[in-house]
Tab-separated table of C-alpha atoms in Angstrom:
chain	number	residue	atom	x	y	z
A	1	MET	CA	-23.321	-23.914	-16.025
A	2	LYS	CA	-22.028	-20.498	-17.005
A	3	PRO	CA	-18.519	-19.517	-15.861
A	4	ILE	CA	-18.598	-17.040	-13.010
A	5	TRP	CA	-16.271	-15.178	-10.695
A	6	ARG	CA	-17.057	-15.570	-7.011
A	7	ASP	CA	-14.044	-13.731	-5.590
A	8	ILE	CA	-12.278	-10.699	-7.070
A	9	ALA	CA	-9.249	-8.963	-5.539
A	10	VAL	CA	-8.178	-5.402	-6.308
A	11	PHE	CA	-4.825	-3.903	-5.277
A	12	ILE	CA	-5.311	-0.309	-4.114
A	13	ASP	CA	-3.613	2.519	-2.267
A	14	ALA	CA	-4.912	5.775	-0.746
A	15	SER	CA	-4.363	7.881	-3.875
A	16	PRO	CA	-7.083	9.281	-6.175
A	17	GLU	CA	-5.884	6.764	-8.771
A	18	GLY	CA	-6.397	3.985	-6.240
A	19	GLU	CA	-9.932	5.201	-5.614
A	20	ILE	CA	-10.697	5.210	-9.346
A	21	LEU	CA	-9.382	1.650	-9.624
A	22	ALA	CA	-11.506	0.574	-6.659
A	23	GLY	CA	-14.548	2.091	-8.365
A	24	HIS	CA	-13.940	0.017	-11.488
A	25	ALA	CA	-13.571	-3.093	-9.320
A	26	VAL	CA	-16.809	-2.406	-7.439
A	27	ARG	CA	-18.758	-2.063	-10.680
A	28	LEU	CA	-17.285	-5.302	-12.049
A	29	ALA	CA	-18.005	-7.178	-8.834
A	30	ALA	CA	-21.596	-5.911	-8.876
A	31	GLN	CA	-21.987	-6.908	-12.524
A	32	HIS	CA	-20.765	-10.437	-11.805
A	33	GLN	CA	-22.225	-10.688	-8.275
A	34	ALA	CA	-18.793	-11.432	-6.851
A	35	HIS	CA	-17.251	-10.888	-3.438
A	36	LEU	CA	-14.650	-8.108	-3.609
A	37	VAL	CA	-11.431	-7.954	-1.592
A	38	ALA	CA	-9.430	-4.719	-1.523
A	39	VAL	CA	-5.774	-5.534	-0.825
A	40	TYR	CA	-3.670	-2.839	0.823
A	41	GLY	CA	-0.013	-3.742	1.407
A	42	LEU	CA	2.014	-2.459	4.341
A	43	SER	CA	5.521	-3.074	5.617
A	44	ARG	CA	6.486	-2.610	9.241
A	45	HIS	CA	9.858	-1.321	8.060
A	46	ASP	CA	8.623	1.231	5.519
A	47	GLU	CA	8.978	4.151	7.916
A	48	GLY	CA	12.648	3.451	8.503
A	49	ALA	CA	13.349	3.179	4.790
A	50	ARG	CA	11.963	6.680	4.235
A	51	MET	CA	13.966	8.290	7.057
A	52	PRO	CA	16.226	11.123	5.838
A	53	GLY	CA	19.914	10.774	6.585
A	54	TYR	CA	20.304	14.091	8.404
A	55	ILE	CA	18.085	13.143	11.358
A	56	ARG	CA	20.285	12.580	14.409
A	57	GLY	CA	19.609	11.530	17.955
A	58	ARG	CA	17.375	8.825	19.347
A	59	ALA	CA	14.583	11.205	20.318
A	60	ALA	CA	14.489	12.862	16.895
A	61	ILE	CA	14.512	9.527	15.112
A	62	SER	CA	11.739	8.165	17.350
A	63	SER	CA	9.674	11.288	16.738
A	64	LEU	CA	10.062	10.972	12.975
A	65	ILE	CA	9.108	7.303	13.040
A	66	GLU	CA	5.980	8.089	15.046
A	67	ARG	CA	4.988	10.805	12.578
A	68	GLU	CA	5.530	8.393	9.689
A	69	LYS	CA	3.421	5.759	11.433
A	70	ALA	CA	0.654	8.271	12.068
A	71	GLU	CA	0.657	9.349	8.422
A	72	GLU	CA	0.562	5.730	7.245
A	73	THR	CA	-2.332	5.062	9.619
A	74	ARG	CA	-4.240	8.033	8.201
A	75	LYS	CA	-3.693	6.716	4.678
A	76	VAL	CA	-4.952	3.256	5.602
A	77	VAL	CA	-8.025	4.649	7.346
A	78	ARG	CA	-8.772	6.986	4.429
A	79	ALA	CA	-8.446	4.181	1.872
A	80	GLY	CA	-10.647	1.886	3.962
A	81	GLN	CA	-13.315	4.546	4.413
A	82	ARG	CA	-13.443	5.395	0.724
A	83	PHE	CA	-13.653	1.710	-0.180
A	84	ALA	CA	-16.558	1.294	2.243
A	85	GLU	CA	-18.300	4.293	0.669
A	86	LEU	CA	-17.802	2.895	-2.835
A	87	THR	CA	-19.224	-0.509	-1.925
A	88	ALA	CA	-22.164	0.847	0.086
A	89	GLY	CA	-25.379	0.230	-1.811
A	90	SER	CA	-23.622	-1.779	-4.531
A	91	GLY	CA	-25.252	-5.032	-3.481
A	92	ILE	CA	-21.930	-6.871	-3.124
A	93	THR	CA	-20.103	-8.324	-0.148
A	94	SER	CA	-16.628	-6.927	0.382
A	95	GLU	CA	-13.662	-6.690	2.704
A	96	PHE	CA	-10.701	-4.376	3.139
A	97	ARG	CA	-7.629	-6.497	3.766
A	98	ILE	CA	-4.395	-5.025	5.133
A	99	VAL	CA	-1.514	-7.319	4.221
A	100	TRP	CA	1.614	-7.159	6.371
A	101	ARG	CA	4.228	-8.094	3.819
A	102	ASP	CA	6.999	-8.596	6.388
A	103	ASP	CA	5.242	-11.654	7.771
A	104	MET	CA	5.604	-13.727	4.598
A	105	GLY	CA	7.343	-11.794	1.851
A	106	ASP	CA	5.807	-10.438	-1.337
A	107	GLU	CA	5.854	-13.633	-3.398
A	108	LYS	CA	4.226	-15.731	-0.669
A	109	VAL	CA	1.600	-13.030	-0.076
A	110	LEU	CA	0.555	-13.162	-3.717
A	111	ARG	CA	0.586	-16.951	-3.848
A	112	ALA	CA	-1.610	-17.081	-0.748
A	113	LEU	CA	-4.291	-14.964	-2.417
A	114	HIS	CA	-7.401	-17.038	-3.105
A	115	CYS	CA	-9.635	-15.485	-5.747
A	116	ASP	CA	-10.792	-15.937	-9.330
A	117	LEU	CA	-9.556	-12.626	-10.739
A	118	ALA	CA	-7.032	-9.988	-9.677
A	119	ILE	CA	-7.350	-6.336	-10.700
A	120	ALA	CA	-4.344	-4.022	-10.738
A	121	ALA	CA	-3.468	-0.622	-12.145
A	122	HIS	CA	-0.789	-0.187	-14.747
A	123	PRO	CA	1.666	1.358	-14.110
A	124	ARG	CA	1.711	0.287	-10.456
A	125	LEU	CA	0.013	2.634	-7.994
A	126	ALA	CA	2.679	4.668	-6.208
A	127	GLY	CA	1.497	3.647	-2.739
A	128	LEU	CA	1.844	-0.075	-3.355
A	129	PRO	CA	5.016	-2.091	-2.752
A	130	THR	CA	7.372	-1.848	-5.717
A	131	SER	CA	7.159	-5.607	-6.231
A	132	TRP	CA	3.365	-5.496	-6.564
A	133	SER	CA	3.239	-4.460	-10.200
A	134	ALA	CA	0.552	-5.994	-12.402
A	135	GLU	CA	3.241	-8.138	-14.030
A	136	ARG	CA	4.468	-9.551	-10.709
A	137	ILE	CA	0.916	-10.227	-9.563
A	138	LEU	CA	0.353	-12.162	-12.792
A	139	ILE	CA	3.566	-14.145	-12.394
A	140	ASP	CA	3.510	-14.855	-8.660
A	141	SER	CA	-0.211	-15.407	-8.054
A	142	GLY	CA	-0.967	-17.563	-11.098
A	143	LEU	CA	-4.263	-15.690	-11.420
A	144	PRO	CA	-5.719	-13.974	-14.458
A	145	VAL	CA	-5.050	-10.264	-14.027
A	146	LEU	CA	-7.164	-7.407	-15.307
A	147	MET	CA	-4.694	-4.576	-15.929
A	148	ILE	CA	-6.403	-1.187	-15.965
A	149	PRO	CA	-4.357	1.798	-17.160
A	150	GLN	CA	-4.052	4.563	-14.610
A	151	GLY	CA	-6.469	7.313	-15.535
A	152	TRP	CA	-8.779	5.023	-17.506
A	153	GLN	CA	-12.117	6.833	-17.494
A	154	GLY	CA	-14.205	4.438	-19.568
A	155	ASP	CA	-17.708	3.730	-18.319
A	156	THR	CA	-17.545	0.050	-19.232
A	157	ILE	CA	-15.029	-2.779	-19.215
A	158	GLY	CA	-15.731	-5.869	-21.267
A	159	GLN	CA	-18.675	-4.726	-23.387
A	160	LYS	CA	-16.621	-4.740	-26.606
A	161	ILE	CA	-13.873	-7.365	-26.494
A	162	VAL	CA	-10.959	-8.088	-28.793
A	163	ILE	CA	-9.212	-11.450	-28.345
A	164	ALA	CA	-5.619	-11.479	-29.611
A	165	TRP	CA	-5.497	-15.039	-30.952
A	166	ASN	CA	-2.419	-17.007	-31.984
A	167	ARG	CA	-3.463	-20.551	-31.001
A	168	SER	CA	-0.812	-20.706	-28.257
A	169	ARG	CA	-1.279	-22.366	-24.881
A	170	GLU	CA	-1.342	-18.931	-23.268
A	171	ALA	CA	-4.025	-17.690	-25.671
A	172	ARG	CA	-6.184	-20.743	-24.977
A	173	ARG	CA	-5.770	-20.276	-21.241
A	174	VAL	CA	-6.745	-16.600	-21.259
A	175	VAL	CA	-9.842	-17.262	-23.380
A	176	SER	CA	-10.965	-19.786	-20.779
A	177	ASP	CA	-10.245	-17.326	-17.964
A	178	ALA	CA	-12.087	-14.543	-19.808
A	179	MET	CA	-15.331	-16.461	-20.368
A	180	PRO	CA	-17.311	-14.519	-17.721
A	181	PHE	CA	-16.420	-11.366	-19.654
A	182	ILE	CA	-16.934	-12.913	-23.092
A	183	GLU	CA	-20.359	-14.380	-22.339
A	184	ALA	CA	-21.593	-11.026	-20.996
A	185	ALA	CA	-20.108	-8.875	-23.787
A	186	GLN	CA	-22.090	-7.036	-26.441
A	187	SER	CA	-19.519	-7.931	-29.103
A	188	THR	CA	-16.429	-10.117	-29.361
A	189	THR	CA	-13.800	-10.004	-32.097
A	190	ILE	CA	-11.196	-12.723	-32.627
A	191	LEU	CA	-8.098	-11.023	-34.028
A	192	THR	CA	-5.193	-12.768	-35.725
A	193	VAL	CA	-2.103	-11.002	-37.052
A	194	ASP	CA	-0.124	-12.357	-40.016
A	195	ALA	CA	-1.859	-15.737	-39.793
A	196	GLY	CA	-1.599	-16.074	-43.573
A	197	ARG	CA	2.165	-16.429	-43.278
A	198	ASP	CA	1.780	-19.803	-41.559
A	199	PRO	CA	-1.219	-21.657	-43.044
A	200	ASP	CA	0.051	-24.997	-41.744
A	201	TYR	CA	-0.240	-23.659	-38.188
A	202	TYR	CA	-3.385	-21.538	-38.477
A	203	GLY	CA	-5.247	-23.545	-41.125
A	204	ASP	CA	-7.247	-22.280	-44.082
A	205	ASP	CA	-9.665	-20.274	-41.929
A	206	PRO	CA	-7.713	-18.735	-39.006
A	207	GLY	CA	-9.802	-18.218	-35.890
A	208	SER	CA	-12.710	-20.337	-37.109
A	209	HIS	CA	-12.241	-23.097	-34.533
A	210	LEU	CA	-12.287	-20.595	-31.685
A	211	ARG	CA	-15.375	-18.944	-33.181
A	212	GLN	CA	-17.115	-22.342	-33.252
A	213	HIS	CA	-16.063	-22.997	-29.663
A	214	LEU	CA	-17.495	-19.667	-28.514
A	215	ALA	CA	-20.697	-20.319	-30.467
A	216	ARG	CA	-21.262	-23.382	-28.293
A	217	HIS	CA	-21.263	-20.950	-25.376
A	218	ASP	CA	-23.919	-18.873	-27.180
A	219	VAL	CA	-21.335	-16.232	-28.097
A	220	SER	CA	-21.487	-14.834	-31.622
A	221	ALA	CA	-17.936	-13.700	-32.408
A	222	GLU	CA	-16.460	-12.081	-35.483
A	223	VAL	CA	-13.057	-13.050	-36.879
A	224	THR	CA	-10.654	-10.423	-38.197
A	225	ASN	CA	-7.445	-11.554	-39.901
A	226	VAL	CA	-5.001	-8.737	-40.636
A	227	SER	CA	-1.453	-8.236	-41.856
A	228	SER	CA	0.974	-6.254	-39.729
A	229	ALA	CA	2.042	-4.373	-42.886
A	230	GLY	CA	5.351	-3.182	-41.480
A	231	LEU	CA	4.126	-2.610	-37.930
A	232	SER	CA	5.011	-4.814	-34.986
A	233	VAL	CA	2.461	-7.390	-33.863
A	234	ALA	CA	1.780	-5.360	-30.710
A	235	GLU	CA	1.264	-2.155	-32.698
A	236	THR	CA	-1.118	-3.960	-35.030
A	237	ILE	CA	-3.130	-5.399	-32.139
A	238	LEU	CA	-3.448	-1.997	-30.477
A	239	GLN	CA	-4.383	-0.325	-33.770
A	240	GLN	CA	-7.123	-2.871	-34.437
A	241	THR	CA	-8.363	-2.646	-30.860
A	242	SER	CA	-8.665	1.129	-31.151
A	243	GLN	CA	-10.488	0.911	-34.484
A	244	ALA	CA	-12.953	-1.576	-32.992
A	245	GLY	CA	-13.716	0.781	-30.098
A	246	ALA	CA	-12.941	-2.055	-27.702
A	247	ASP	CA	-12.957	-1.604	-23.944
A	248	LEU	CA	-11.116	-4.864	-23.196
A	249	LEU	CA	-8.201	-6.668	-24.830
A	250	VAL	CA	-7.866	-10.366	-23.985
A	251	VAL	CA	-4.352	-11.669	-24.560
A	252	GLY	CA	-2.182	-14.543	-23.378
A	253	ALA	CA	0.990	-13.513	-21.557
A	254	TYR	CA	3.867	-15.399	-23.138
A	255	SER	CA	6.744	-15.744	-20.708
A	256	ARG	CA	9.720	-17.958	-20.035
A	257	PRO	CA	11.787	-18.437	-16.872
A	258	ARG	CA	15.412	-17.447	-16.617
A	259	ALA	CA	17.049	-18.157	-13.262
A	260	SER	CA	14.815	-16.415	-10.697
A	261	GLU	CA	13.274	-14.018	-13.231
A	262	ILE	CA	10.484	-14.205	-15.736
A	263	LEU	CA	11.095	-12.697	-19.144
A	264	PHE	CA	7.970	-11.675	-20.997
A	265	GLY	CA	7.965	-12.119	-24.749
A	266	GLY	CA	8.424	-9.008	-26.869
A	267	THR	CA	4.778	-8.683	-27.904
A	268	THR	CA	3.549	-9.178	-24.342
A	269	ARG	CA	6.010	-6.622	-23.013
A	270	SER	CA	5.015	-4.069	-25.659
A	271	LEU	CA	1.308	-4.545	-24.996
A	272	ILE	CA	1.782	-4.097	-21.259
A	273	GLY	CA	3.748	-0.920	-21.834
A	274	GLU	CA	1.586	0.645	-24.530
A	275	ALA	CA	-2.038	-0.459	-24.065
A	276	ARG	CA	-4.437	2.371	-23.243
A	277	ILE	CA	-7.452	0.193	-22.521
A	278	PRO	CA	-7.968	-2.543	-19.911
A	279	MET	CA	-6.240	-5.834	-20.678
A	280	LEU	CA	-6.982	-9.278	-19.306
A	281	MET	CA	-3.883	-11.459	-19.187
A	282	SER	CA	-3.045	-14.921	-17.950
A	283	GLY	CA	-0.243	-17.276	-18.766
């Protein structure tokens, strides 16, 4: 049985960038015949947080709050209408879900999300809660996250795939999560960086075991082993991805806990900050 996504969630706002992201999500959901959930986050206290300090008097404050509520309502309605227009005729089932963050808190909201794949813009869309960045969605939801750069105008996502492979647990996990993409792709490249420096770890033929594994899924993958040659690992990965003309980078998100925070590894952090094509991450 081929791996499939049945439920996809996309985090949007009412901005043009949010509409572009929703369009990418609709096309992916149609391609994979998945149900699509658009998640729009609201806080009942947002209007008070935006209130300027020079407003005085109960009537003036109440008036401002009402105007803020009306504007927020217009944004929600506009985003919902545009999402409905985008999904109309796409052949998918969908829903527009307004999440009241005050009821549970951001972390619990994300952990309560039941889907196979989350899609988020990077950097975070301005209209979303500050804690709903792609990184936080990845950490708090436990889901694989497709990070799409704001302004990405590519016609396809996942036709030409590069897998950043280092044999880690995170890399193995993301390959498994990416199988619906990988099995549908036109080409897949397994990329290792500086594998020759550690033959005991990578073996005599780095990437060959993963290539054999993918072949059993009827995926014909190429293996590219390169040296960083003075560049960082992240720079090398991005350079190779660009040269391959890839429209998706599949990479494990190395992270480690420290107190209540999660610290991404240096390569992961650099890739998140510098990638100009969609990236699928899980950890």
